[in-house]
Amino acid sequence: MSKSGFASEKVMRSYLDALLIEEDEQQALAQPDEAELRPVARLLEKVNVIEQPARAAPSKELQAKAVEKTKARVVTPVAAPISTSVVAPRMANKIAPPPKAVVEEKEYRKGDFQALFFDVAGLMVAVPLTELGGIHNMGKLNTLIGKPDWFMGVMVHRENKLSIVNTAKWVMPEKYDDTLENNLEYQYIIMLDNSSWGLACEKLVNTVTLSQDDVKWREHSGRRPWLAGLIKERMCALLDVSALIKLFEQGQSSLEDMLSVE
Amino acid sequence: MNIWTVANQKGGVGKTTTTVTLGGLLAERGYNVLLIDTDPHASLTYYFGIDSEELELSVYELFVRGKQISREEILQSLCPSGLERLDILPATMALATLDRAMGNKSGMGLILQKAIEKISKDYDYVILDCPPVLGALMVNAIAACQRLLIPVQTEFLALKGLDRMLKTMDLMQTSQVKHYRYTIIPTMYDKRTKASLQTYKQLMELYSDQVWAGVIPEDTKFRDASLAQQPPSVFSPRSRGVFAYNTLLTYLMSEVVSE
């Protein structure tokens, strides 16, 4: 590929975007993505639904203890900004066998494990590093006119088309106003395992080693399998990304059933 | 239908010769071929002795009419090349005004693509010849193609032009969310010159996967063929230049089959 860029690359991009992007084409491009994105939206919405009541549950005393405990375990503070395009692909051993319904068989259920915490508009979410597809710097997005407002667009990375979700808009649509939007500074994309789906995030908080006891694990594998559990001290959702990908592959109808609120 | 675009932002690298020769060879192999001239200089058009300024219809009308143009109107715009199964969609000087007229209106880079779709049943191959300037015409021609052919003259300044061409393609891939397949074709190769040898070596080092392993040699028969207003494959079928293009075509077509 090219060895050097245009001095006025921004101008060139703007020019080419204007010439090459039109509504019809955007819709055609978006169709397969949109079909997949709907389930993602619902999943993220559920994360929010679950997190809100959980936030109020523990006493201040318990929270303070939990914070202290977590601080003691922080092993790799993630310093932003991160300059490389892919900063954390496969930080831990990947699970070799296909994902199974039984949560206990996950790699991160075998003992202490690492999770990446990231922040979107003040909301914190965690992903086990074994199920993190990678982290990209937010790059040029091709916005698609006429598509749902939460779909930020498509980003091409090494010839791959990544579908980027406006995480804040999904998670807290009721709070998503102009002020929030103006204050949002998406910098990174959290890729979901090997899929093309990425969640936009503002800050990479840190990576923390968690013990099995730090998480209130989801015990009912048939329900909301995308939620591995709740991290007690932070009261945030721990995503089971491989299960989430598996749900995508099962299609929308089965996803709807499985996502029904308990 | 296979759509190939011959492009390089550097002039004089053999774009029109590549377009005409490949088109002629494809027609001789029995394919219905359309050559589209998108260069306001109309080199491809004049190659076949067509004075497009006297024509009522040209590729310019495609841009002016946009989505409104019908398949029949496009077919009416075509000119015969003199060779069976080979037609020309001529260019006119008026094309030079398109960048100003179209500005950067949304989707204007996709007009040719949509026009070609309308005649997709009429031809087996469409080859587009590009102007050597980055603008709406080149963007249209590249956006329309399935495969980009980039002739690169084997001389010292060629690599800079190639670099810019690839950068343009890179940006377009992002805008269009499309992966372009491209082949770099070393042209005007003269094994007696240091420039040819070194440039070819550099091409292979820098872009080996994308460079066609052969070379198109310098061949005076190309010039003679253009004077005779015939595709080189007709004018001088046994020339070494035509032999090289035939080898290139076989390579490109084998890739088409494997696709």
Coordinates of C-alpha atoms in Angstrom, one line a residue:
Chain A
M1 CA 0.0 0.0 0.0
S2 CA 0.9 3.6 -0.1
K3 CA 4.1 4.7 1.6
S4 CA 3.2 8.3 2.2
G5 CA 0.1 10.4 2.6
F6 CA -1.3 13.5 1.1
A7 CA -0.3 16.7 2.9
S8 CA -4.0 17.7 2.9
E9 CA -5.5 14.3 3.7
K10 CA -8.4 15.7 5.5
V11 CA -9.4 17.8 2.5
M12 CA -9.0 14.7 0.3
R13 CA -11.1 12.6 2.5
S14 CA -13.8 15.2 2.6
Y15 CA -13.8 15.5 -1.2
L16 CA -13.9 11.7 -1.7
D17 CA -16.6 11.1 0.9
A18 CA -18.8 13.7 -0.7
L19 CA -18.4 12.1 -4.2
L20 CA -18.7 8.5 -3.1
I21 CA -21.3 8.4 -0.4
E22 CA -24.9 8.8 -1.2
E23 CA -28.1 7.8 0.5
D24 CA -28.9 4.8 -1.7
E25 CA -25.5 3.3 -1.4
Q26 CA -25.4 3.9 2.3
Q27 CA -28.6 2.0 2.8
A28 CA -27.4 -0.9 0.8
L29 CA -24.2 -1.0 2.7
A30 CA -25.9 -0.8 6.0
Q31 CA -28.5 -3.5 5.6
P32 CA -26.5 -6.5 6.8
D33 CA -24.9 -4.4 9.5
E34 CA -28.1 -3.1 10.8
A35 CA -29.6 -6.6 11.0
E36 CA -26.8 -7.6 13.3
L37 CA -26.7 -4.3 15.1
R38 CA -30.2 -4.5 16.5
P39 CA -29.3 -7.3 18.9
V40 CA -26.2 -5.5 20.0
A41 CA -28.4 -2.5 20.8
R42 CA -30.7 -4.6 22.9
L43 CA -27.8 -6.2 24.7
L44 CA -26.3 -2.9 25.6
E45 CA -29.7 -1.7 26.7
K46 CA -29.9 -4.6 29.1
V47 CA -26.5 -3.8 30.5
N48 CA -27.9 -0.4 31.6
V49 CA -31.1 -1.9 32.9
I50 CA -29.2 -4.3 35.1
E51 CA -26.7 -1.8 36.3
Q52 CA -29.0 0.9 37.6
P53 CA -30.6 -1.0 40.4
A54 CA -27.4 -2.8 41.3
R55 CA -25.7 0.6 41.9
A56 CA -27.9 1.4 44.8
A57 CA -27.7 -2.0 46.5
P58 CA -24.5 -2.0 48.7
S59 CA -24.0 0.3 51.6
K60 CA -21.4 3.1 51.5
E61 CA -19.3 1.1 53.9
L62 CA -19.2 -2.0 51.7
Q63 CA -18.5 0.1 48.7
A64 CA -15.5 1.7 50.4
K65 CA -14.1 -1.7 51.3
A66 CA -14.7 -2.9 47.8
V67 CA -12.9 0.0 46.3
E68 CA -9.9 -0.6 48.6
K69 CA -9.8 -4.2 47.6
T70 CA -9.9 -3.5 43.9
K71 CA -7.2 -0.8 44.2
A72 CA -5.0 -3.4 45.8
R73 CA -5.4 -5.7 42.8
V74 CA -4.8 -3.2 40.0
V75 CA -2.0 -4.6 38.0
T76 CA -1.9 -2.7 34.8
P77 CA -3.1 0.9 34.8
V78 CA -4.0 1.8 31.2
A79 CA -2.5 5.1 30.3
A80 CA -4.4 7.1 27.7
P81 CA -3.8 8.1 25.0
I82 CA -2.7 4.9 23.3
S83 CA -0.9 5.5 20.1
T84 CA -0.9 2.1 18.4
S85 CA -3.8 1.1 16.3
V86 CA -4.4 -2.2 18.0
V87 CA -3.3 -2.1 21.6
A88 CA -4.6 -5.1 23.3
P89 CA -5.5 -8.0 21.0
R90 CA -5.6 -11.3 22.8
M91 CA -3.9 -10.2 26.0
A92 CA -4.6 -13.6 27.5
N93 CA -4.9 -17.1 26.2
K94 CA -7.9 -17.5 23.9
I95 CA -10.4 -20.1 24.7
A96 CA -9.8 -22.8 22.2
P97 CA -13.0 -24.8 22.2
P98 CA -16.3 -23.2 21.0
P99 CA -18.2 -21.3 23.6
K100 CA -20.5 -23.5 25.8
A101 CA -23.6 -22.6 27.5
V102 CA -22.3 -23.5 30.9
V103 CA -20.7 -20.4 32.4
E104 CA -18.4 -22.3 34.7
E105 CA -16.4 -23.7 31.8
K106 CA -15.1 -20.3 30.7
E107 CA -11.4 -19.8 31.0
Y108 CA -12.0 -16.9 33.4
R109 CA -14.0 -19.1 35.7
K110 CA -11.0 -21.2 36.6
G111 CA -9.4 -18.8 38.9
D112 CA -8.1 -15.2 39.0
F113 CA -8.5 -13.5 35.7
Q114 CA -7.9 -10.1 34.1
A115 CA -10.6 -7.7 32.9
L116 CA -10.4 -4.4 31.1
F117 CA -12.6 -1.7 32.5
F118 CA -13.7 1.0 30.1
D119 CA -15.8 4.1 30.5
V120 CA -18.5 5.6 28.4
A121 CA -20.1 8.9 29.6
G122 CA -19.4 7.9 33.2
L123 CA -20.6 4.4 32.8
M124 CA -18.1 1.6 33.5
V125 CA -18.2 -1.8 31.8
A126 CA -15.7 -4.6 32.0
V127 CA -14.6 -7.2 29.5
P128 CA -12.5 -10.3 30.3
L129 CA -9.3 -10.0 28.4
T130 CA -9.7 -13.5 27.1
E131 CA -12.7 -12.3 25.1
L132 CA -11.4 -8.9 24.0
G133 CA -11.0 -8.8 20.3
G134 CA -8.7 -5.8 20.4
I135 CA -8.7 -2.1 20.9
H136 CA -8.5 0.3 18.1
N137 CA -8.1 4.0 18.1
M138 CA -11.2 5.7 16.9
G139 CA -10.6 6.4 13.2
K140 CA -12.4 7.8 10.2
L141 CA -16.1 6.7 10.2
N142 CA -18.3 6.5 7.2
T143 CA -21.7 7.7 8.6
L144 CA -24.7 6.2 7.0
I145 CA -27.6 8.5 6.4
G146 CA -31.0 7.2 7.2
K147 CA -29.7 4.6 9.7
P148 CA -30.5 4.4 13.4
D149 CA -28.9 7.3 15.3
W150 CA -27.0 4.9 17.6
F151 CA -25.1 3.5 14.6
M152 CA -22.0 5.6 14.4
G153 CA -20.8 4.2 11.1
V154 CA -18.3 1.9 9.6
M155 CA -14.6 2.1 10.0
V156 CA -12.3 0.3 7.7
H157 CA -9.3 -1.2 9.4
R158 CA -6.8 -3.3 7.4
E159 CA -9.5 -4.1 4.8
N160 CA -12.0 -5.1 7.5
K161 CA -15.2 -3.3 7.9
L162 CA -15.9 -2.6 11.6
S163 CA -19.4 -1.6 12.7
I164 CA -19.1 0.9 15.4
V165 CA -21.8 1.3 18.0
N166 CA -22.4 4.6 19.8
T167 CA -22.3 3.0 23.2
A168 CA -23.6 5.9 25.2
K169 CA -26.6 6.3 22.9
W170 CA -27.5 2.7 23.4
V171 CA -26.9 2.5 27.1
M172 CA -28.5 5.7 28.1
P173 CA -30.7 6.9 25.3
E174 CA -32.9 8.8 27.8
K175 CA -29.9 10.8 29.0
Y176 CA -28.4 11.2 25.6
D177 CA -29.0 14.9 24.8
D178 CA -27.0 17.6 23.0
T179 CA -24.9 18.4 26.1
L180 CA -23.9 14.8 26.6
E181 CA -23.2 14.4 22.9
N182 CA -21.0 17.5 22.9
N183 CA -19.1 16.3 25.9
L184 CA -18.5 12.8 24.5
E185 CA -15.0 12.2 23.3
Y186 CA -14.9 8.7 21.9
Q187 CA -11.3 7.7 21.5
Y188 CA -11.3 3.9 21.3
I189 CA -13.2 1.0 20.0
I190 CA -13.6 -2.1 22.1
M191 CA -13.8 -5.0 19.7
L192 CA -16.0 -7.9 20.6
D193 CA -13.9 -11.1 20.2
N194 CA -13.4 -12.0 16.6
S195 CA -16.6 -10.2 15.4
S196 CA -16.7 -7.0 13.4
W197 CA -18.6 -5.3 16.2
G198 CA -17.0 -2.6 18.2
L199 CA -18.2 -0.5 21.1
A200 CA -17.1 3.1 21.2
C201 CA -15.6 4.1 24.5
E202 CA -14.1 7.3 25.9
K203 CA -11.5 6.0 28.3
L204 CA -9.7 2.9 29.0
V205 CA -9.7 2.8 32.8
N206 CA -7.4 0.0 33.7
T207 CA -7.0 -3.7 33.7
V208 CA -7.7 -5.4 37.0
T209 CA -7.0 -8.9 38.2
L210 CA -10.2 -10.2 39.7
S211 CA -10.8 -13.3 41.8
Q212 CA -13.9 -15.5 41.4
D213 CA -15.3 -13.9 44.6
D214 CA -15.1 -10.4 43.2
V215 CA -17.9 -11.2 40.8
K216 CA -21.5 -12.0 41.4
W217 CA -21.7 -14.6 38.7
R218 CA -24.8 -15.2 36.6
E219 CA -26.0 -18.6 37.5
H220 CA -28.7 -19.1 35.0
S221 CA -27.0 -19.9 31.8
G222 CA -30.2 -19.7 29.7
R223 CA -30.9 -16.1 30.7
R224 CA -28.9 -13.2 29.5
P225 CA -25.8 -15.3 28.6
W226 CA -24.1 -12.1 27.4
L227 CA -23.8 -11.0 31.0
A228 CA -21.0 -12.9 32.8
G229 CA -21.8 -11.3 36.0
L230 CA -21.6 -8.1 38.1
I231 CA -18.4 -6.9 39.5
K232 CA -19.3 -6.3 43.1
E233 CA -17.1 -3.5 44.2
R234 CA -17.7 -1.4 41.1
M235 CA -21.2 -2.6 40.4
C236 CA -20.6 -2.8 36.8
A237 CA -21.4 -5.4 34.2
L238 CA -18.9 -7.9 33.2
L239 CA -19.5 -8.8 29.6
D240 CA -19.4 -12.4 28.4
V241 CA -18.3 -11.5 24.9
S242 CA -18.0 -15.0 23.5
A243 CA -21.6 -15.7 24.6
L244 CA -22.6 -12.5 23.0
I245 CA -21.1 -13.4 19.7
K246 CA -22.7 -16.8 20.0
L247 CA -26.1 -15.1 20.4
F248 CA -25.5 -13.1 17.2
E249 CA -24.9 -16.3 15.3
Q250 CA -28.1 -17.8 16.6
G251 CA -30.1 -15.0 15.0
Q252 CA -32.5 -12.5 16.3
S253 CA -35.5 -14.5 17.3
S254 CA -33.6 -16.8 19.6
L255 CA -31.8 -13.8 20.9
E256 CA -35.0 -12.1 21.9
D257 CA -36.1 -15.1 23.8
M258 CA -32.9 -15.4 25.6
L259 CA -32.7 -11.8 26.4
S260 CA -36.1 -11.6 28.1
V261 CA -35.9 -9.9 31.4
E262 CA -36.1 -12.3 34.4
Chain B
M1 CA -19.6 -8.4 -16.5
N2 CA -16.0 -7.6 -15.6
I3 CA -15.1 -4.0 -15.0
W4 CA -11.5 -2.9 -15.1
T5 CA -10.2 0.6 -14.7
V6 CA -6.8 1.6 -16.0
A7 CA -5.5 4.5 -13.9
N8 CA -2.4 6.3 -12.8
Q9 CA -2.2 9.9 -11.6
K10 CA 1.0 10.2 -13.7
G11 CA 0.6 10.8 -17.4
G12 CA 2.3 9.1 -20.2
V13 CA 2.6 5.7 -18.5
G14 CA 0.7 3.7 -21.1
K15 CA -2.9 3.9 -19.8
T16 CA -4.5 4.3 -23.2
T17 CA -2.3 1.7 -24.9
T18 CA -3.1 -0.7 -22.1
T19 CA -6.8 0.0 -22.5
V20 CA -6.9 -0.4 -26.3
T21 CA -4.6 -3.5 -26.4
L22 CA -6.4 -5.4 -23.7
G23 CA -9.7 -4.4 -25.2
G24 CA -8.6 -5.6 -28.7
L25 CA -7.3 -8.9 -27.3
L26 CA -10.5 -9.6 -25.3
A27 CA -12.6 -8.9 -28.4
E28 CA -10.4 -11.2 -30.4
R29 CA -11.0 -13.9 -27.8
G30 CA -14.7 -13.6 -28.4
Y31 CA -15.8 -11.3 -25.6
N32 CA -18.1 -8.3 -26.0
V33 CA -16.0 -5.4 -24.9
L34 CA -16.8 -1.7 -24.1
L35 CA -14.0 0.8 -23.7
I36 CA -15.0 4.0 -21.9
D37 CA -12.9 7.1 -22.3
T38 CA -13.1 9.3 -19.2
D39 CA -10.2 11.6 -20.2
P40 CA -11.2 15.1 -21.5
H41 CA -8.2 14.8 -23.8
A42 CA -10.1 12.0 -25.4
S43 CA -6.9 10.1 -26.4
L44 CA -8.8 6.8 -26.5
T45 CA -11.5 8.3 -28.5
Y46 CA -9.1 9.8 -31.0
Y47 CA -7.2 6.6 -31.1
F48 CA -10.0 5.1 -33.1
G49 CA -10.4 8.1 -35.3
I50 CA -13.5 9.3 -33.6
D51 CA -14.0 13.1 -33.4
S52 CA -16.2 13.3 -30.4
E53 CA -16.7 17.0 -30.7
E54 CA -18.9 16.2 -33.6
L55 CA -20.9 13.6 -31.8
E56 CA -24.2 14.4 -30.1
L57 CA -23.7 11.9 -27.3
S58 CA -20.7 11.0 -25.3
V59 CA -19.7 10.0 -21.8
Y60 CA -20.4 13.6 -20.9
E61 CA -24.2 13.0 -21.2
L62 CA -23.9 10.2 -18.7
F63 CA -22.8 12.7 -16.1
V64 CA -25.3 15.4 -17.1
R65 CA -28.2 13.0 -17.2
G66 CA -27.1 11.1 -14.1
K67 CA -29.6 8.5 -12.9
Q68 CA -32.1 9.6 -15.5
I69 CA -30.2 8.1 -18.4
S70 CA -31.6 4.8 -19.8
R71 CA -29.9 1.8 -21.1
E72 CA -31.0 2.7 -24.6
E73 CA -29.6 6.1 -24.4
I74 CA -26.2 4.8 -23.2
L75 CA -26.2 2.3 -26.1
Q76 CA -26.9 5.1 -28.5
S77 CA -23.9 6.9 -27.2
L78 CA -21.5 4.2 -28.3
C79 CA -19.3 4.2 -31.3
P80 CA -17.9 1.2 -33.2
S81 CA -14.2 0.7 -33.0
G82 CA -13.9 -1.0 -36.4
L83 CA -13.2 -4.3 -34.6
E84 CA -16.0 -6.7 -34.1
R85 CA -17.3 -6.9 -30.5
L86 CA -15.3 -3.8 -29.5
D87 CA -17.2 -0.6 -28.8
I88 CA -16.2 2.8 -27.5
L89 CA -18.0 5.2 -25.3
P90 CA -16.2 8.4 -26.3
A91 CA -15.1 11.4 -24.3
T92 CA -15.4 15.1 -25.1
M93 CA -13.5 18.2 -24.0
A94 CA -16.7 19.2 -22.1
L95 CA -15.7 16.5 -19.5
A96 CA -13.1 19.0 -18.2
T97 CA -15.9 21.2 -16.9
L98 CA -17.5 18.4 -14.8
D99 CA -15.4 19.0 -11.7
R100 CA -16.6 22.5 -11.5
A101 CA -20.2 21.6 -12.4
M102 CA -20.5 18.7 -10.1
G103 CA -18.5 20.2 -7.2
N104 CA -18.7 17.7 -4.5
K105 CA -22.3 16.9 -4.6
S106 CA -23.3 13.8 -2.7
G107 CA -22.8 10.6 -4.6
M108 CA -21.6 12.2 -7.8
G109 CA -18.6 9.8 -7.8
L110 CA -20.9 6.9 -8.5
I111 CA -22.6 8.0 -11.7
L112 CA -20.5 5.9 -14.0
Q113 CA -20.9 2.9 -11.8
K114 CA -24.7 3.2 -12.0
A115 CA -24.6 3.8 -15.8
I116 CA -22.5 0.7 -16.3
E117 CA -24.9 -1.4 -14.3
K118 CA -27.6 -0.5 -16.8
I119 CA -25.6 -2.2 -19.6
S120 CA -24.3 -5.0 -17.6
K121 CA -26.1 -7.6 -19.8
D122 CA -24.7 -6.1 -23.0
Y123 CA -20.9 -6.6 -22.4
D124 CA -18.6 -9.1 -20.9
Y125 CA -15.9 -6.6 -20.2
V126 CA -15.8 -2.9 -19.6
I127 CA -12.4 -1.2 -19.5
L128 CA -12.2 2.4 -18.4
D129 CA -9.4 4.7 -19.4
C130 CA -8.7 7.4 -16.8
P131 CA -7.4 11.0 -17.0
P132 CA -4.1 11.4 -15.3
V133 CA -5.6 13.9 -12.8
L134 CA -7.3 13.1 -9.6
G135 CA -10.8 14.5 -9.9
A136 CA -14.4 13.5 -10.2
L137 CA -13.7 11.6 -13.5
M138 CA -11.0 9.5 -12.0
V139 CA -13.0 8.9 -8.9
N140 CA -16.0 7.8 -10.9
A141 CA -13.8 5.4 -13.0
I142 CA -12.2 3.9 -10.0
A143 CA -15.4 3.6 -8.0
A144 CA -17.0 1.7 -10.9
C145 CA -14.4 -0.9 -11.2
Q146 CA -13.9 -4.4 -9.8
R147 CA -10.2 -4.3 -10.6
L148 CA -7.8 -1.5 -10.9
L149 CA -4.9 -1.8 -13.4
I150 CA -2.1 0.6 -12.7
P151 CA 0.4 0.9 -15.5
V152 CA 3.7 2.2 -14.2
Q153 CA 6.4 3.3 -16.5
T154 CA 9.7 1.8 -15.5
E155 CA 11.6 5.0 -14.9
F156 CA 12.8 6.9 -11.9
L157 CA 9.8 9.3 -11.4
A158 CA 7.2 6.6 -11.7
L159 CA 7.2 5.4 -8.1
K160 CA 6.1 8.7 -6.8
G161 CA 3.1 8.7 -9.1
L162 CA 2.3 5.2 -8.0
D163 CA 2.5 6.1 -4.4
R164 CA 0.0 8.8 -4.9
M165 CA -2.2 6.6 -6.9
L166 CA -2.3 4.0 -4.2
K167 CA -2.9 6.6 -1.6
T168 CA -5.9 7.8 -3.5
M169 CA -7.2 4.3 -3.8
D170 CA -6.6 3.8 -0.1
L171 CA -8.8 6.9 0.7
M172 CA -11.4 5.8 -1.7
Q173 CA -11.6 2.4 -0.1
T174 CA -12.4 4.1 3.2
S175 CA -15.0 6.3 1.7
Q176 CA -16.6 3.6 -0.3
V177 CA -16.1 0.8 2.2
K178 CA -14.9 -1.3 -0.6
H179 CA -11.7 -3.2 -1.2
Y180 CA -10.1 -2.6 -4.5
R181 CA -8.2 -5.3 -6.2
Y182 CA -5.3 -3.9 -8.1
T183 CA -2.5 -4.9 -10.3
I184 CA 0.6 -2.9 -11.1
I185 CA 1.8 -3.3 -14.6
P186 CA 5.4 -2.3 -15.4
T187 CA 5.3 -0.6 -18.8
M188 CA 7.8 0.8 -21.3
Y189 CA 10.4 -1.5 -20.1
D190 CA 13.7 -1.3 -21.8
K191 CA 16.2 -3.8 -20.5
R192 CA 19.1 -1.8 -21.9
T193 CA 18.5 1.1 -19.6
K194 CA 19.5 1.3 -16.0
A195 CA 16.3 3.2 -15.1
S196 CA 14.1 0.3 -16.3
L197 CA 16.1 -2.3 -14.4
Q198 CA 16.2 -0.4 -11.2
T199 CA 12.6 0.7 -11.2
Y200 CA 11.4 -2.8 -11.9
K201 CA 13.5 -4.1 -9.1
Q202 CA 12.1 -1.4 -6.8
L203 CA 8.6 -2.2 -7.8
M204 CA 9.1 -5.8 -7.0
E205 CA 10.7 -5.0 -3.6
L206 CA 8.0 -2.5 -2.6
Y207 CA 4.8 -4.0 -4.1
S208 CA 5.7 -7.5 -5.0
D209 CA 2.3 -9.0 -4.3
Q210 CA 0.6 -6.5 -6.5
V211 CA 3.0 -6.4 -9.4
W212 CA 2.4 -8.5 -12.4
A213 CA 5.5 -10.5 -12.8
G214 CA 6.0 -9.7 -16.5
V215 CA 6.7 -6.4 -18.2
I216 CA 5.3 -4.5 -21.1
P217 CA 8.3 -3.7 -23.3
E218 CA 9.0 -0.6 -25.3
D219 CA 7.7 -1.3 -28.7
T220 CA 7.4 1.1 -31.6
K221 CA 4.5 -1.0 -32.9
F222 CA 2.3 0.6 -30.3
R223 CA 2.8 4.0 -31.9
D224 CA 2.4 2.6 -35.4
A225 CA -0.8 0.9 -34.4
S226 CA -2.2 4.2 -33.0
L227 CA -1.3 6.0 -36.3
A228 CA -3.2 3.2 -38.1
Q229 CA -6.1 3.7 -35.6
Q230 CA -6.1 0.0 -34.9
P231 CA -5.7 -2.0 -31.7
P232 CA -2.1 -3.3 -31.6
S233 CA -3.4 -6.8 -31.6
V234 CA -4.9 -6.1 -35.0
F235 CA -2.1 -4.0 -36.4
S236 CA 0.8 -6.1 -35.3
P237 CA -0.4 -9.3 -33.7
R238 CA 3.1 -10.9 -33.5
S239 CA 4.8 -7.9 -32.0
R240 CA 6.5 -8.4 -28.6
G241 CA 4.4 -5.7 -27.1
V242 CA 1.2 -7.5 -28.0
F243 CA 2.7 -10.8 -26.9
A244 CA 3.3 -9.2 -23.5
Y245 CA -0.2 -7.8 -23.2
N246 CA -1.5 -11.3 -24.2
T247 CA 0.4 -12.8 -21.4
L248 CA -0.9 -10.1 -19.0
L249 CA -4.5 -10.7 -20.2
T250 CA -4.2 -14.4 -19.6
Y251 CA -2.9 -13.7 -16.1
L252 CA -5.8 -11.2 -15.4
M253 CA -8.4 -13.6 -16.8
S254 CA -7.1 -16.5 -14.7
E255 CA -7.5 -14.3 -11.7
V256 CA -11.1 -13.6 -12.8
V257 CA -11.8 -17.3 -13.0
S258 CA -10.3 -17.9 -9.6
E259 CA -12.5 -15.1 -8.2

